[in-house]
Structure formats: C-alpha cells, structure tokens
mmCIF file of C-alpha atoms in Angstrom:
data_model
loop_
_atom_site.group_PDB
_atom_site.id
_atom_site.type_symbol
_atom_site.label_atom_id
_atom_site.label_comp_id
_atom_site.label_asym_id
_atom_site.label_seq_id
_atom_site.Cartn_x
_atom_site.Cartn_y
_atom_site.Cartn_z
ATOM 1 C CA MET A 1 19.790 -8.470 176.450
ATOM 2 C CA LEU A 2 21.489 -5.560 174.756
ATOM 3 C CA SER A 3 24.327 -5.510 177.282
ATOM 4 C CA LEU A 4 24.861 -9.271 176.817
ATOM 5 C CA THR A 5 25.059 -8.832 173.054
ATOM 6 C CA ILE A 6 27.593 -6.017 173.416
ATOM 7 C CA ALA A 7 29.670 -8.138 175.804
ATOM 8 C CA LEU A 8 29.700 -11.043 173.355
ATOM 9 C CA LEU A 9 30.709 -8.765 170.499
ATOM 10 C CA VAL A 10 33.538 -7.229 172.543
ATOM 11 C CA ASN A 11 34.733 -10.687 173.570
ATOM 12 C CA LEU A 12 34.632 -11.852 169.949
ATOM 13 C CA LEU A 13 36.561 -8.748 168.867
ATOM 14 C CA ILE A 14 39.246 -9.397 171.499
ATOM 15 C CA GLU A 15 39.615 -13.058 170.489
ATOM 16 C CA THR A 16 39.835 -12.088 166.825
ATOM 17 C CA SER A 17 42.461 -9.453 167.508
ATOM 18 C CA VAL A 18 44.803 -11.887 169.314
ATOM 19 C CA SER A 19 44.332 -14.840 166.954
ATOM 20 C CA PHE A 20 47.407 -16.115 165.166
ATOM 21 C CA SER A 21 48.710 -19.133 163.323
ATOM 22 C CA VAL A 22 52.112 -20.773 163.125
ATOM 23 C CA VAL A 23 53.812 -20.943 159.721
ATOM 24 C CA VAL A 24 56.595 -23.419 158.868
ATOM 25 C CA PRO A 25 58.201 -24.651 155.606
ATOM 26 C CA GLY A 26 56.150 -27.109 153.619
ATOM 27 C CA ASP A 27 59.163 -29.172 152.532
ATOM 28 C CA PRO A 28 61.637 -31.033 154.754
ATOM 29 C CA VAL A 29 64.734 -29.135 155.819
ATOM 30 C CA VAL A 30 67.825 -31.001 154.569
ATOM 31 C CA SER A 31 71.267 -30.661 156.116
ATOM 32 C CA HIS A 32 74.324 -32.849 156.675
ATOM 33 C CA VAL A 33 76.027 -34.291 159.718
ATOM 34 C CA GLY A 34 78.091 -31.798 161.714
ATOM 35 C CA SER A 35 76.480 -28.703 160.186
ATOM 36 C CA THR A 36 74.194 -25.984 161.591
ATOM 37 C CA VAL A 37 70.592 -25.522 160.518
ATOM 38 C CA ILE A 38 67.718 -23.160 161.325
ATOM 39 C CA LEU A 39 64.220 -24.639 161.521
ATOM 40 C CA SER A 40 62.011 -21.784 160.413
ATOM 41 C CA CYS A 41 58.856 -21.011 162.377
ATOM 42 C CA ARG A 42 56.984 -17.713 162.610
ATOM 43 C CA ILE A 43 53.698 -16.273 163.774
ATOM 44 C CA SER A 44 51.199 -14.954 161.243
ATOM 45 C CA PRO A 45 50.175 -12.189 161.309
ATOM 46 C CA PRO A 46 53.467 -11.016 162.832
ATOM 47 C CA GLU A 47 53.319 -9.983 166.472
ATOM 48 C CA ASN A 48 55.680 -9.706 169.394
ATOM 49 C CA ALA A 49 56.277 -13.213 170.731
ATOM 50 C CA GLU A 50 58.343 -12.211 173.768
ATOM 51 C CA ALA A 51 55.338 -12.662 176.082
ATOM 52 C CA LEU A 52 54.245 -15.975 174.550
ATOM 53 C CA GLU A 53 55.199 -19.550 175.357
ATOM 54 C CA ILE A 54 57.392 -21.086 172.651
ATOM 55 C CA ARG A 55 57.945 -24.796 172.868
ATOM 56 C CA TRP A 56 59.988 -26.892 170.430
ATOM 57 C CA TYR A 57 59.622 -30.621 171.051
ATOM 58 C CA ARG A 58 60.081 -33.985 169.354
ATOM 59 C CA GLN A 59 57.354 -36.506 168.640
ATOM 60 C CA ASP A 60 55.415 -37.446 171.815
ATOM 61 C CA GLN A 61 57.828 -35.461 174.029
ATOM 62 C CA PHE A 62 55.730 -32.395 174.817
ATOM 63 C CA ASN A 63 56.806 -32.415 178.474
ATOM 64 C CA ASN A 64 60.471 -32.939 177.577
ATOM 65 C CA PRO A 65 60.982 -30.090 175.099
ATOM 66 C CA VAL A 66 64.022 -29.514 172.931
ATOM 67 C CA LEU A 67 63.698 -25.886 174.030
ATOM 68 C CA LEU A 68 61.112 -24.098 176.146
ATOM 69 C CA TYR A 69 60.810 -20.302 176.199
ATOM 70 C CA ASN A 70 58.359 -18.703 178.608
ATOM 71 C CA ARG A 71 58.012 -15.559 180.727
ATOM 72 C CA GLY A 72 60.595 -13.741 178.633
ATOM 73 C CA LYS A 73 63.436 -16.264 178.851
ATOM 74 C CA ILE A 74 64.493 -19.830 178.045
ATOM 75 C CA GLN A 75 63.228 -22.101 180.812
ATOM 76 C CA ASP A 76 64.446 -25.514 179.719
ATOM 77 C CA ILE A 77 66.589 -27.284 177.087
ATOM 78 C CA GLN A 78 66.659 -31.026 176.582
ATOM 79 C CA GLU A 79 69.929 -32.566 177.772
ATOM 80 C CA CYS A 80 71.080 -33.844 174.374
ATOM 81 C CA PHE A 81 70.572 -30.379 172.851
ATOM 82 C CA ARG A 82 72.366 -28.321 175.505
ATOM 83 C CA ASN A 83 75.022 -25.921 174.150
ATOM 84 C CA ARG A 84 73.868 -26.482 170.587
ATOM 85 C CA THR A 85 70.379 -25.009 170.320
ATOM 86 C CA SER A 86 68.807 -21.554 170.623
ATOM 87 C CA LEU A 87 66.023 -19.346 169.295
ATOM 88 C CA THR A 88 67.564 -17.593 166.294
ATOM 89 C CA PRO A 89 66.051 -15.352 163.585
ATOM 90 C CA GLN A 90 65.763 -17.178 160.283
ATOM 91 C CA SER A 91 67.484 -14.301 158.447
ATOM 92 C CA ASP A 92 69.388 -11.078 159.060
ATOM 93 C CA GLN A 93 66.298 -9.123 158.002
ATOM 94 C CA SER A 94 64.152 -10.720 160.695
ATOM 95 C CA GLY A 95 63.451 -8.848 163.907
ATOM 96 C CA GLY A 96 63.464 -12.063 165.935
ATOM 97 C CA LEU A 97 60.897 -12.597 168.663
ATOM 98 C CA LYS A 98 59.647 -9.011 168.374
ATOM 99 C CA ASP A 99 58.520 -9.807 164.809
ATOM 100 C CA GLY A 100 57.078 -13.206 165.691
ATOM 101 C CA ASP A 101 60.113 -15.165 164.459
ATOM 102 C CA VAL A 102 60.463 -18.193 166.773
ATOM 103 C CA SER A 103 62.853 -20.222 164.600
ATOM 104 C CA LEU A 104 65.074 -22.870 166.211
ATOM 105 C CA ARG A 105 68.821 -23.085 165.572
ATOM 106 C CA LEU A 106 70.505 -26.494 165.825
ATOM 107 C CA GLU A 107 74.283 -26.945 165.750
ATOM 108 C CA LYS A 108 76.556 -29.988 165.342
ATOM 109 C CA LEU A 109 73.845 -32.065 163.732
ATOM 110 C CA ALA A 110 73.852 -35.825 164.245
ATOM 111 C CA PHE A 111 71.807 -38.607 162.628
ATOM 112 C CA GLN A 112 69.650 -38.929 165.756
ATOM 113 C CA ASP A 113 68.435 -35.356 165.196
ATOM 114 C CA GLU A 114 66.550 -36.446 162.074
ATOM 115 C CA GLY A 115 62.783 -36.411 162.213
ATOM 116 C CA PRO A 116 59.867 -34.095 163.072
ATOM 117 C CA PHE A 117 60.243 -31.035 165.294
ATOM 118 C CA HIS A 118 57.053 -29.454 166.629
ATOM 119 C CA CYS A 119 56.882 -25.660 166.862
ATOM 120 C CA TYR A 120 54.249 -24.863 169.501
ATOM 121 C CA VAL A 121 53.282 -21.276 170.349
ATOM 122 C CA SER A 122 50.768 -20.456 173.067
ATOM 123 C CA GLY A 123 49.184 -17.200 174.217
ATOM 124 C CA ASP A 124 46.532 -16.283 176.759
ATOM 125 C CA ARG A 125 43.635 -17.172 174.500
ATOM 126 C CA GLN A 126 45.015 -19.318 171.702
ATOM 127 C CA TYR A 127 47.726 -21.713 170.662
ATOM 128 C CA ASP A 128 48.919 -23.258 167.433
ATOM 129 C CA SER A 129 51.448 -25.904 166.473
ATOM 130 C CA LYS A 130 53.130 -27.020 163.243
ATOM 131 C CA VAL A 131 55.739 -29.633 162.365
ATOM 132 C CA VAL A 132 59.105 -29.075 160.672
ATOM 133 C CA ASN A 133 60.704 -32.216 159.258
ATOM 134 C CA LEU A 134 64.495 -32.394 159.420
ATOM 135 C CA LYS A 135 66.425 -34.732 157.143
ATOM 136 C CA ILE A 136 70.094 -35.499 157.879
ATOM 137 C CA THR A 137 72.485 -36.644 155.147
ATOM 138 C CA GLU A 138 76.055 -37.863 155.272
ATOM 139 C CA ARG A 139 78.726 -35.318 154.599
ATOM 140 C CA SER A 140 80.244 -36.335 151.259
ATOM 141 C CA SER A 141 83.905 -37.282 151.143
ATOM 142 C CA PHE A 142 84.264 -34.930 148.188
ATOM 143 C CA SER A 143 83.187 -31.939 150.262
ATOM 144 C CA ASP A 144 85.559 -32.999 153.054
ATOM 145 C CA GLN A 145 88.445 -33.264 150.622
ATOM 146 C CA SER A 146 87.593 -29.973 148.966
ATOM 147 C CA ASP A 147 87.433 -28.213 152.334
ATOM 148 C CA SER A 148 90.733 -29.625 153.592
ATOM 149 C CA SER A 149 92.634 -29.391 150.319
ATOM 150 C CA GLY A 150 91.546 -25.871 149.399
ATOM 151 C CA PRO A 151 94.838 -24.116 150.377
ATOM 152 C CA TRP A 152 96.918 -26.875 148.779
ATOM 153 C CA LYS A 153 94.956 -26.557 145.547
ATOM 154 C CA ALA A 154 95.620 -22.827 145.416
ATOM 155 C CA LEU A 155 99.335 -23.403 146.063
ATOM 156 C CA PHE A 156 99.508 -26.104 143.406
ATOM 157 C CA LEU A 157 97.739 -23.945 140.818
ATOM 158 C CA THR A 158 100.119 -21.055 141.536
ATOM 159 C CA PHE A 159 103.133 -23.327 141.128
ATOM 160 C CA LEU A 160 101.683 -24.789 137.912
ATOM 161 C CA ILE A 161 101.145 -21.337 136.409
ATOM 162 C CA PHE A 162 104.711 -20.261 137.166
ATOM 163 C CA ALA A 163 106.051 -23.543 135.778
ATOM 164 C CA ILE A 164 104.124 -23.100 132.525
ATOM 165 C CA LEU A 165 105.309 -19.500 132.191
ATOM 166 C CA GLY A 166 108.912 -20.588 132.809
ATOM 167 C CA LEU A 167 108.637 -23.363 130.242
ATOM 168 C CA VAL A 168 107.190 -21.019 127.623
ATOM 169 C CA GLY A 169 109.960 -18.498 128.317
ATOM 170 C CA MET A 170 112.634 -21.181 127.921
ATOM 171 C CA ILE A 171 111.137 -22.375 124.632
ATOM 172 C CA LEU A 172 111.008 -18.832 123.263
ATOM 173 C CA TYR A 173 114.631 -18.208 124.344
ATOM 174 C CA LYS A 174 115.902 -21.365 122.623
ATOM 175 C CA TYR A 175 113.872 -20.628 119.496
ATOM 176 C CA ARG A 176 115.323 -17.116 119.309
ATOM 177 C CA ASN A 177 118.897 -18.436 119.652
ATOM 178 C CA LYS A 178 118.201 -21.007 116.939
ATOM 179 C CA LEU A 179 117.003 -18.295 114.568
ATOM 180 C CA LYS A 180 120.160 -16.254 115.241
ATOM 181 C CA LEU A 181 122.369 -19.278 114.555
ATOM 182 C CA GLN A 182 120.591 -20.063 111.277
ATOM 183 C CA ALA A 183 120.896 -16.432 110.182
ATOM 184 C CA ALA A 184 124.632 -16.478 110.905
ATOM 185 C CA MET A 185 125.136 -19.713 108.948
ATOM 186 C CA ASN A 186 123.127 -18.579 105.915
ATOM 187 C CA GLY A 187 124.710 -15.098 105.692
ATOM 188 C CA PRO A 188 127.620 -14.091 103.174
ATOM 189 C CA SER A 189 131.131 -15.340 104.109
ATOM 190 C CA HIS A 190 134.314 -13.279 103.226
ATOM 191 C CA THR A 191 136.827 -16.041 103.983
ATOM 192 C CA GLY A 192 138.763 -17.180 100.764
ATOM 193 C CA SER A 193 136.665 -15.116 98.371
ATOM 194 C CA PRO A 194 138.349 -13.439 95.375
ATOM 195 C CA PRO A 195 138.819 -9.671 95.348
ATOM 196 C CA THR A 196 136.092 -7.727 93.756
ATOM 197 C CA GLY A 197 138.405 -6.233 91.113
ATOM 198 C CA GLY A 198 140.247 -8.186 88.301
ATOM 199 C CA PHE A 199 143.909 -9.326 88.544
ATOM 200 C CA ARG A 200 146.453 -6.825 87.238
ATOM 201 C CA ASN A 201 149.207 -8.304 84.993
ATOM 202 C CA THR A 202 152.378 -6.722 86.261
ATOM 203 C CA ALA A 203 154.660 -8.865 84.154
ATOM 204 C CA ASN A 204 153.769 -7.157 80.890
ATOM 205 C CA GLY A 205 154.042 -3.726 82.361
ATOM 206 C CA GLY A 206 151.457 -1.066 81.891
#
C-alpha cells in the first residue's frame, strides 16, 4: 500500500512538472493585404519547445496544418502557405523555441488568410491549444500614395525651400536698391545753387 502511494505521488509530481498551457493574444490581430504579421503563441511557464509537436492549423483542418513542427524540424506546410510561413520569435528579445515561443509568421497576406488560426502544442503527457484570430484590412490608397511619393515629396519640399529663399533674397535686394535711390533723390543738390559768399561789386571799386 505504501509503495503504491509513493508511486502515485511520484507520477503526480512528474505530471505536474511537465504541465503547460498555451498563451495567445486576447484581441484579434489586425493587418493589411500584402503585409507580414506574426501570430503570437507561447508556452507558459516557458520551457524548451524543440522536442514538442507544434501544429498551426485552420478551422477543422487539423490533419492539413498550416505548419507542422515535430521531431526537431518542420514536417509539413500547407500548399497555399508555402514560401510565406515559418516559426518566428514574436520579438527580438525572445529566445524562440528554446524559450517556448512558437509564434507563426505569415507573409504576403491575402483576404483568404483572414480567420482563426489554432496554435496546438503537444508533449508526451499533455497538450493545449488556443485560437488566434486574424483580421485582414484593405491597404489604404493614402498609404500607397505616401509610400510611392515619399522621395518626390522630399524633392518638392527641397525645391520649395530654395524657391522661397530665392524670392526673399530678391525682395530684399530690390528693397535695398529702392532705399538707395530714394536717398539719392532726397539728398542736397549742388547744380545751379548760388555761391555761399555774397556778390562782390567790382564796378565801384574797393
């Protein structure tokens, strides 16, 4: 009886030590068509996930996963996600799989990518799964124009600044010449003015 109790306690201790849960964002992840997004998913408490099975799949497509990682490498990627998906740390500070970060990177987003993505992680004794909702929006025409016209805007602003400076310089130059002309016109004139001394009468002598 005592040995059975000890065995149960040891088994319970082992199960407790390997237990984990999957943590994902509570709010939908929003991105626009053509962009790249990372669907965050991590194991809590953090543990090395390199020996675990990591399966990202869409609704009701467990056996046709977006990406399947098992036995230390990627085993399968759904056809429509080939060359545009991978397991990527959610930040530069993350240690990736070694820290339990099993986030999914999606590139070149399209409208058909919108919807729930299941993050499923399985070990020898336990598994857990959570859903990340992805929302796709149209890329605004304003952002397209701002991206494509960025260099032209900088060139235009540079030209405008030089034009304004040139105009101000021209105005100041003309104003200065005008002041000089007015000063010359308003100054004393010696043409036709009488001598400063009185006339001497030479006819009467003396």
